[in-house]
mmCIF file of C-alpha atoms in Angstrom:
data_model
loop_
_atom_site.group_PDB
_atom_site.id
_atom_site.type_symbol
_atom_site.label_atom_id
_atom_site.label_comp_id
_atom_site.label_asym_id
_atom_site.label_seq_id
_atom_site.Cartn_x
_atom_site.Cartn_y
_atom_site.Cartn_z
ATOM 1 C CA MET A 1270 83.828 48.625 166.967
ATOM 2 C CA LEU A 1271 86.929 47.495 165.217
ATOM 3 C CA SER A 1272 90.244 47.598 166.949
ATOM 4 C CA ARG A 1273 92.988 49.885 165.728
ATOM 5 C CA ALA A 1274 95.121 46.874 164.768
ATOM 6 C CA ALA A 1275 92.473 45.535 162.425
ATOM 7 C CA ARG A 1276 91.908 48.770 160.513
ATOM 8 C CA PRO A 1277 95.208 48.776 158.504
ATOM 9 C CA ALA A 1278 94.637 45.189 157.430
ATOM 10 C CA LEU A 1279 91.157 45.948 156.185
ATOM 11 C CA ARG A 1280 92.417 49.043 154.385
ATOM 12 C CA ALA A 1281 95.126 47.034 152.613
ATOM 13 C CA ALA A 1282 92.612 44.343 151.666
ATOM 14 C CA ALA A 1283 90.279 46.944 150.200
ATOM 15 C CA GLN A 1284 93.085 48.492 148.154
ATOM 16 C CA SER A 1285 94.250 45.105 146.855
ATOM 17 C CA ALA A 1286 90.664 44.243 145.886
ATOM 18 C CA ALA A 1287 90.196 47.511 144.012
ATOM 19 C CA ARG A 1288 93.508 47.330 142.141
ATOM 20 C CA PRO A 1289 92.748 44.228 139.947
ATOM 21 C CA ALA A 1290 89.426 45.726 138.844
ATOM 22 C CA THR A 1291 91.224 48.709 137.315
ATOM 23 C CA LEU A 1292 93.736 46.475 135.591
ATOM 24 C CA ASN A 1293 91.016 44.199 134.243
ATOM 25 C CA ALA A 1294 89.201 47.179 132.750
ATOM 26 C CA THR A 1295 92.432 48.332 131.112
ATOM 27 C CA ASN A 1296 93.125 44.862 129.743
ATOM 28 C CA ALA A 1297 89.602 44.578 128.368
ATOM 29 C CA ALA A 1298 90.091 47.827 126.437
ATOM 30 C CA THR A 1299 93.465 46.609 125.180
ATOM 31 C CA TYR A 1300 91.953 43.323 124.015
ATOM 32 C CA ALA A 1301 89.296 45.282 122.112
ATOM 33 C CA THR A 1302 92.046 47.319 120.454
ATOM 34 C CA LEU A 1303 93.883 44.126 119.524
ATOM 35 C CA ARG A 1304 90.744 42.721 117.906
ATOM 36 C CA GLU A 1305 90.254 45.965 115.958
ATOM 37 C CA ILE A 1306 93.844 45.939 114.700
ATOM 38 C CA GLU A 1307 93.590 42.268 113.769
ATOM 39 C CA GLY A 1308 90.327 42.899 111.901
ATOM 40 C CA ARG A 1309 91.833 45.799 110.013
ATOM 41 C CA LEU A 1310 94.895 43.735 109.119
ATOM 42 C CA LYS A 1311 92.626 41.054 107.695
ATOM 43 C CA SER A 1312 90.731 43.630 105.618
ATOM 44 C CA ILE A 1313 93.928 45.173 104.226
ATOM 45 C CA ARG A 1314 95.290 41.742 103.308
ATOM 46 C CA ASN A 1315 92.057 40.964 101.436
ATOM 47 C CA ILE A 1316 92.308 44.303 99.603
ATOM 48 C CA GLU A 1317 95.912 43.521 98.669
ATOM 49 C CA LYS A 1318 94.840 40.177 97.198
ATOM 50 C CA ILE A 1319 92.128 41.889 95.129
ATOM 51 C CA THR A 1320 94.421 44.632 93.798
ATOM 52 C CA LYS A 1321 97.134 42.122 92.887
ATOM 53 C CA THR A 1322 94.583 40.015 91.020
ATOM 54 C CA MET A 1323 93.249 43.069 89.186
ATOM 55 C CA LYS A 1324 96.803 44.019 88.225
ATOM 56 C CA ILE A 1325 97.385 40.569 86.727
ATOM 57 C CA VAL A 1326 94.092 40.728 84.811
ATOM 58 C CA ALA A 1327 94.896 44.230 83.506
ATOM 59 C CA SER A 1328 98.372 43.110 82.412
ATOM 60 C CA THR A 1329 96.831 40.229 80.453
ATOM 61 C CA LYS A 1330 94.247 42.498 78.822
ATOM 62 C CA LEU A 1331 96.900 45.115 78.010
ATOM 63 C CA THR A 1332 98.674 42.720 75.646
ATOM 64 C CA ARG A 1333 95.470 42.174 73.639
ATOM 65 C CA ALA A 1334 94.641 45.879 73.768
ATOM 66 C CA GLN A 1335 98.037 46.897 72.378
ATOM 67 C CA ARG A 1336 97.662 44.398 69.550
ATOM 68 C CA ALA A 1337 94.229 45.799 68.675
ATOM 69 C CA MET A 1338 95.579 49.340 68.946
ATOM 70 C CA THR A 1339 98.330 48.605 66.420
ATOM 71 C CA GLU A 1340 95.794 47.191 63.966
ATOM 72 C CA SER A 1341 93.383 50.124 64.429
ATOM 73 C CA ARG A 1342 96.084 52.668 63.618
ATOM 74 C CA LYS A 1343 96.180 51.332 60.067
ATOM 75 C CA TYR A 1344 92.520 52.324 59.618
ATOM 76 C CA GLY A 1345 92.759 55.783 61.150
ATOM 77 C CA GLN A 1346 96.127 56.783 59.734
ATOM 78 C CA THR A 1347 95.122 55.698 56.211
ATOM 79 C CA SER A 1348 92.058 57.954 56.320
ATOM 80 C CA ASN A 1349 94.131 60.814 57.703
ATOM 81 C CA LEU A 1350 96.695 60.320 54.939
ATOM 82 C CA VAL A 1351 93.995 60.836 52.307
ATOM 83 C CA PHE A 1352 92.854 64.076 53.925
ATOM 84 C CA GLU A 1353 96.436 65.263 54.353
ATOM 85 C CA LYS A 1354 97.132 64.700 50.649
ATOM 86 C CA ALA A 1355 93.886 66.473 49.776
ATOM 87 C CA GLU A 1356 94.763 69.320 52.207
ATOM 88 C CA THR A 1357 91.343 69.070 53.827
ATOM 89 C CA LYS A 1358 90.568 71.637 56.524
ATOM 90 C CA PRO A 1359 87.482 72.134 58.710
ATOM 91 C CA ILE A 1360 85.053 74.811 57.568
ATOM 92 C CA GLU A 1361 84.740 77.754 59.899
ATOM 93 C CA GLY A 1362 82.291 80.620 60.008
ATOM 94 C CA GLU A 1363 79.098 81.832 61.589
ATOM 95 C CA GLY A 1364 76.339 79.279 61.899
ATOM 96 C CA LYS A 1365 78.760 76.360 61.542
ATOM 97 C CA LYS A 1366 78.207 73.816 64.312
ATOM 98 C CA THR A 1367 80.926 71.648 65.840
ATOM 99 C CA LEU A 1368 80.446 68.257 67.466
ATOM 100 C CA ILE A 1369 82.847 66.764 70.009
ATOM 101 C CA VAL A 1370 82.892 62.977 70.539
ATOM 102 C CA VAL A 1371 84.446 62.035 73.890
ATOM 103 C CA CYS A 1372 85.738 58.438 73.967
ATOM 104 C CA SER A 1373 85.738 57.163 77.551
ATOM 105 C CA SER A 1374 84.433 53.935 79.133
ATOM 106 C CA ASP A 1375 82.119 52.664 81.870
ATOM 107 C CA LYS A 1376 84.807 51.376 84.228
ATOM 108 C CA GLY A 1377 86.864 53.148 86.856
ATOM 109 C CA LEU A 1378 89.810 52.210 89.098
ATOM 110 C CA CYS A 1379 92.221 53.451 86.434
ATOM 111 C CA GLY A 1380 93.545 56.728 87.809
ATOM 112 C CA GLY A 1381 92.687 60.051 86.197
ATOM 113 C CA ILE A 1382 92.408 58.764 82.650
ATOM 114 C CA HIS A 1383 88.786 59.935 82.276
ATOM 115 C CA SER A 1384 89.271 63.194 84.155
ATOM 116 C CA GLY A 1385 91.933 64.321 81.671
ATOM 117 C CA MET A 1386 89.510 64.097 78.745
ATOM 118 C CA SER A 1387 86.792 65.862 80.743
ATOM 119 C CA ARG A 1388 89.155 68.730 81.557
ATOM 120 C CA LYS A 1389 90.162 69.103 77.921
ATOM 121 C CA THR A 1390 86.508 69.068 76.834
ATOM 122 C CA ARG A 1391 85.573 71.709 79.420
ATOM 123 C CA ALA A 1392 88.451 73.896 78.245
ATOM 124 C CA ILE A 1393 87.139 73.770 74.662
ATOM 125 C CA LEU A 1394 83.576 74.447 75.805
ATOM 126 C CA ALA A 1395 84.771 77.446 77.818
ATOM 127 C CA GLU A 1396 85.966 79.047 74.561
ATOM 128 C CA LYS A 1397 83.014 77.889 72.424
ATOM 129 C CA PRO A 1398 79.942 77.259 74.623
ATOM 130 C CA ASP A 1399 77.691 76.312 71.675
ATOM 131 C CA ILE A 1400 79.630 73.127 70.840
ATOM 132 C CA GLU A 1401 77.556 69.940 71.144
ATOM 133 C CA LEU A 1402 78.709 66.688 72.727
ATOM 134 C CA VAL A 1403 78.465 62.955 72.119
ATOM 135 C CA VAL A 1404 79.887 60.955 75.030
ATOM 136 C CA LEU A 1405 80.963 57.315 74.852
ATOM 137 C CA GLY A 1406 81.063 55.698 78.289
ATOM 138 C CA GLU A 1407 79.440 56.418 81.630
ATOM 139 C CA LYS A 1408 82.499 57.931 83.327
ATOM 140 C CA CYS A 1409 82.855 61.083 81.231
ATOM 141 C CA LYS A 1410 79.077 61.249 80.899
ATOM 142 C CA ALA A 1411 78.771 61.597 84.672
ATOM 143 C CA GLN A 1412 81.600 64.148 84.837
ATOM 144 C CA LEU A 1413 80.447 66.310 81.922
ATOM 145 C CA GLY A 1414 76.754 65.901 82.719
ATOM 146 C CA ARG A 1415 77.155 67.898 85.926
ATOM 147 C CA SER A 1416 78.759 70.909 84.243
ATOM 148 C CA ASN A 1417 77.754 70.714 80.559
ATOM 149 C CA GLY A 1418 74.625 68.597 80.464
ATOM 150 C CA LYS A 1419 72.828 70.988 78.110
ATOM 151 C CA ASN A 1420 75.495 70.424 75.430
ATOM 152 C CA MET A 1421 75.102 66.641 75.458
ATOM 153 C CA GLN A 1422 73.163 65.344 72.458
ATOM 154 C CA LEU A 1423 73.901 61.629 72.593
ATOM 155 C CA SER A 1424 75.574 59.135 74.906
ATOM 156 C CA PHE A 1425 76.516 55.470 74.728
ATOM 157 C CA ALA A 1426 76.882 52.915 77.530
ATOM 158 C CA GLY A 1427 78.544 49.508 77.501
ATOM 159 C CA ILE A 1428 81.804 50.912 76.102
ATOM 160 C CA GLY A 1429 85.123 49.338 77.113
ATOM 161 C CA LYS A 1430 83.860 45.941 78.265
ATOM 162 C CA ASP A 1431 86.089 44.225 75.713
ATOM 163 C CA VAL A 1432 88.532 45.105 72.955
ATOM 164 C CA PRO A 1433 86.757 47.540 70.558
ATOM 165 C CA THR A 1434 85.939 46.333 67.054
ATOM 166 C CA PHE A 1435 85.254 48.145 63.813
ATOM 167 C CA ALA A 1436 81.622 47.011 64.038
ATOM 168 C CA ASP A 1437 81.290 48.921 67.337
ATOM 169 C CA ALA A 1438 82.760 52.039 65.763
ATOM 170 C CA GLN A 1439 80.496 51.683 62.705
ATOM 171 C CA ALA A 1440 77.387 51.411 64.902
ATOM 172 C CA ILE A 1441 78.363 54.592 66.775
ATOM 173 C CA ALA A 1442 79.113 56.411 63.511
ATOM 174 C CA ASP A 1443 75.650 55.441 62.200
ATOM 175 C CA GLN A 1444 73.968 56.964 65.257
ATOM 176 C CA ILE A 1445 76.018 60.153 64.960
ATOM 177 C CA SER A 1446 75.093 60.452 61.282
ATOM 178 C CA LEU A 1447 71.395 60.311 62.242
ATOM 179 C CA LEU A 1448 71.642 63.450 64.375
ATOM 180 C CA PRO A 1449 69.521 66.250 62.846
ATOM 181 C CA THR A 1450 72.298 68.852 62.808
ATOM 182 C CA ASP A 1451 74.701 69.019 59.856
ATOM 183 C CA TYR A 1452 78.001 69.558 61.626
ATOM 184 C CA ALA A 1453 80.796 71.372 59.860
ATOM 185 C CA SER A 1454 83.389 69.683 62.074
ATOM 186 C CA VAL A 1455 83.465 66.551 64.219
ATOM 187 C CA GLN A 1456 86.300 66.365 66.749
ATOM 188 C CA ILE A 1457 87.081 63.088 68.532
ATOM 189 C CA ILE A 1458 88.792 63.392 71.929
ATOM 190 C CA TYR A 1459 90.593 60.255 73.064
ATOM 191 C CA ASN A 1460 93.601 59.176 75.124
ATOM 192 C CA LYS A 1461 96.640 58.725 72.925
ATOM 193 C CA PHE A 1462 98.874 55.840 74.002
ATOM 194 C CA ILE A 1463 102.438 57.119 74.445
ATOM 195 C CA ASN A 1464 103.933 54.273 76.477
ATOM 196 C CA ALA A 1465 102.935 51.879 79.239
ATOM 197 C CA THR A 1466 103.011 54.625 81.879
ATOM 198 C CA SER A 1467 101.834 57.763 80.077
ATOM 199 C CA TYR A 1468 98.996 58.928 77.846
ATOM 200 C CA GLU A 1469 97.647 62.226 76.557
ATOM 201 C CA ALA A 1470 94.200 63.554 75.666
ATOM 202 C CA THR A 1471 94.318 64.160 71.892
ATOM 203 C CA ILE A 1472 91.909 65.349 69.186
ATOM 204 C CA ILE A 1473 91.237 63.667 65.820
ATOM 205 C CA GLU A 1474 89.388 65.716 63.217
ATOM 206 C CA ALA A 1475 86.610 63.998 61.252
ATOM 207 C CA PHE A 1476 85.719 66.266 58.334
ATOM 208 C CA SER A 1477 82.272 67.008 56.949
ATOM 209 C CA GLU A 1478 81.197 66.383 53.349
ATOM 210 C CA GLU A 1479 81.477 70.069 52.549
ATOM 211 C CA ALA A 1480 85.017 70.241 53.926
ATOM 212 C CA ILE A 1481 86.063 67.176 51.927
ATOM 213 C CA LEU A 1482 84.472 68.550 48.747
ATOM 214 C CA ASN A 1483 86.218 71.917 49.147
ATOM 215 C CA SER A 1484 89.655 70.364 49.606
ATOM 216 C CA PRO A 1485 92.213 71.874 47.199
ATOM 217 C CA ASN A 1486 93.553 68.509 45.994
ATOM 218 C CA PHE A 1487 90.365 66.485 46.320
ATOM 219 C CA ALA A 1488 89.938 66.159 42.550
ATOM 220 C CA ALA A 1489 93.163 64.143 42.314
ATOM 221 C CA PHE A 1490 91.437 61.174 44.016
ATOM 222 C CA GLU A 1491 88.614 61.044 41.404
ATOM 223 C CA ILE A 1492 85.862 60.327 43.948
ATOM 224 C CA ASP A 1493 82.277 60.701 42.728
ATOM 225 C CA ASP A 1494 79.976 63.039 44.597
ATOM 226 C CA GLU A 1495 77.450 60.205 45.036
ATOM 227 C CA VAL A 1496 79.805 58.267 47.320
ATOM 228 C CA LEU A 1497 81.001 61.295 49.264
ATOM 229 C CA ALA A 1498 78.543 60.640 52.115
ATOM 230 C CA ASN A 1499 79.757 57.046 52.361
ATOM 231 C CA LEU A 1500 83.369 58.224 52.405
ATOM 232 C CA ARG A 1501 82.617 60.660 55.197
ATOM 233 C CA GLU A 1502 80.837 58.046 57.335
ATOM 234 C CA TYR A 1503 83.542 55.460 56.660
ATOM 235 C CA SER A 1504 86.307 57.887 57.664
ATOM 236 C CA LEU A 1505 84.359 58.756 60.833
ATOM 237 C CA ALA A 1506 84.091 55.047 61.697
ATOM 238 C CA ASN A 1507 87.833 54.609 61.048
ATOM 239 C CA SER A 1508 88.704 57.493 63.355
ATOM 240 C CA LEU A 1509 86.336 56.231 66.060
ATOM 241 C CA PHE A 1510 87.810 52.737 65.849
ATOM 242 C CA TRP A 1511 91.301 54.181 66.196
ATOM 243 C CA ALA A 1512 90.274 56.372 69.151
ATOM 244 C CA LEU A 1513 88.425 53.570 70.959
ATOM 245 C CA ALA A 1514 91.287 51.089 70.544
ATOM 246 C CA GLU A 1515 93.924 53.550 71.763
ATOM 247 C CA GLY A 1516 91.707 54.608 74.663
ATOM 248 C CA HIS A 1517 91.156 50.969 75.647
ATOM 249 C CA ALA A 1518 94.909 50.322 75.693
ATOM 250 C CA CYS A 1519 95.466 53.452 77.807
ATOM 251 C CA GLU A 1520 92.740 52.365 80.221
ATOM 252 C CA GLN A 1521 94.241 48.901 80.763
ATOM 253 C CA SER A 1522 97.714 50.390 81.208
ATOM 254 C CA ALA A 1523 96.432 52.970 83.705
ATOM 255 C CA ARG A 1524 94.461 50.318 85.612
ATOM 256 C CA ARG A 1525 97.523 48.096 85.870
ATOM 257 C CA ASN A 1526 99.597 50.987 87.222
ATOM 258 C CA ALA A 1527 96.836 52.022 89.635
ATOM 259 C CA MET A 1528 96.457 48.490 90.987
ATOM 260 C CA ASP A 1529 100.230 48.168 91.315
ATOM 261 C CA ASN A 1530 100.353 51.363 93.394
ATOM 262 C CA ALA A 1531 97.374 50.202 95.458
ATOM 263 C CA SER A 1532 99.080 46.858 96.177
ATOM 264 C CA LYS A 1533 102.263 48.633 97.295
ATOM 265 C CA ASN A 1534 100.284 50.978 99.553
ATOM 266 C CA ALA A 1535 98.420 48.005 101.037
ATOM 267 C CA GLY A 1536 101.740 46.273 101.725
ATOM 268 C CA ASP A 1537 103.039 49.369 103.537
ATOM 269 C CA MET A 1538 99.854 49.558 105.628
ATOM 270 C CA ILE A 1539 100.126 45.861 106.499
ATOM 271 C CA THR A 1540 103.684 46.421 107.723
ATOM 272 C CA ARG A 1541 102.678 49.382 109.881
ATOM 273 C CA PHE A 1542 99.641 47.651 111.370
ATOM 274 C CA GLN A 1543 101.633 44.464 112.010
ATOM 275 C CA ILE A 1544 104.156 46.479 114.027
ATOM 276 C CA LEU A 1545 101.323 48.178 115.900
ATOM 277 C CA PHE A 1546 99.689 44.811 116.575
ATOM 278 C CA ASN A 1547 102.924 43.335 117.914
ATOM 279 C CA ARG A 1548 103.567 46.326 120.180
ATOM 280 C CA THR A 1549 99.999 46.296 121.508
ATOM 281 C CA ARG A 1550 100.139 42.566 122.106
ATOM 282 C CA GLN A 1551 103.437 42.966 123.967
ATOM 283 C CA ALA A 1552 101.834 45.679 126.087
ATOM 284 C CA VAL A 1553 98.958 43.329 126.942
ATOM 285 C CA ILE A 1554 101.381 40.562 127.966
ATOM 286 C CA THR A 1555 103.410 43.017 130.059
ATOM 287 C CA GLY A 1556 100.237 44.268 131.742
ATOM 288 C CA GLU A 1557 99.171 40.743 132.565
ATOM 289 C CA LEU A 1558 102.586 39.976 134.046
ATOM 290 C CA VAL A 1559 102.446 43.139 136.145
ATOM 291 C CA GLU A 1560 98.987 42.154 137.366
ATOM 292 C CA ILE A 1561 100.148 38.654 138.314
ATOM 293 C CA ILE A 1562 103.225 39.949 140.135
ATOM 294 C CA THR A 1563 101.217 42.640 141.921
ATOM 295 C CA GLY A 1564 98.563 40.145 142.991
ATOM 296 C CA ALA A 1565 101.237 37.702 144.212
ATOM 297 C CA ALA A 1566 102.971 40.447 146.181
ATOM 298 C CA ALA A 1567 99.665 41.615 147.695
ATOM 299 C CA SER A 1568 98.773 38.066 148.761
ATOM 300 C CA GLU A 1569 102.138 37.605 150.428
ATOM 301 C CA GLU A 1570 101.577 40.757 152.462
#
């Protein structure tokens, strides 16, 4: 049997042996938290580098896109001027079909630029459910395909990879002209470039041959009926080129703004996590000091 004098010493030794185990477990959990914070900091810094690079790339592309947009306006506005002078209006009535061409792109990470056109298209379809769709770009195709897939007649991929050209618009206009339905009205929905920070979903009207022929002042232009189909297809290509170029400029501007906001948010997160890392690291150091002092005091006893 142990003597009564030896029992308190053994009890103190047992308590001092159990105390470091608890502290070691706490420190191990704190070290794991430190590694998690450090890993997340590294990930956020990598994201910040990517978003800053994408912002620089978008800023470079925006300059080219604005130049192409200015040149494309000459094509579209010239065609519109002819129809304004001729007082051309779309033909309405029963049995007259309308086609909507939605000009989006395949790329994302540019805010709600595609969602705005999809909302405007859905609003038109809510009033006239029999309208048919041609969608340029995978983004609006995916959005409209879920709600209005039955209205979609034609779609194009590979849009927006580079600055649009008139040849691209002409190829799309050729495919639209091959559709079996003779549309009384073709409406092109695109993002109109207002300034570097704002844009608006807008509609351009591309008139049918019948609408052009029935224009009140059409005779003043002395255009033969044999070339009327060519005029209609050429004006459609002009309007598509204008819409694609403006939409491309809006996309690059929106992507630059989105990447700028993402970089700022990443910087704020880095600041917060750096403070958290420093505080956690200080807590670990304090815990280790407490453990050393406690162990030294226990050994002295």
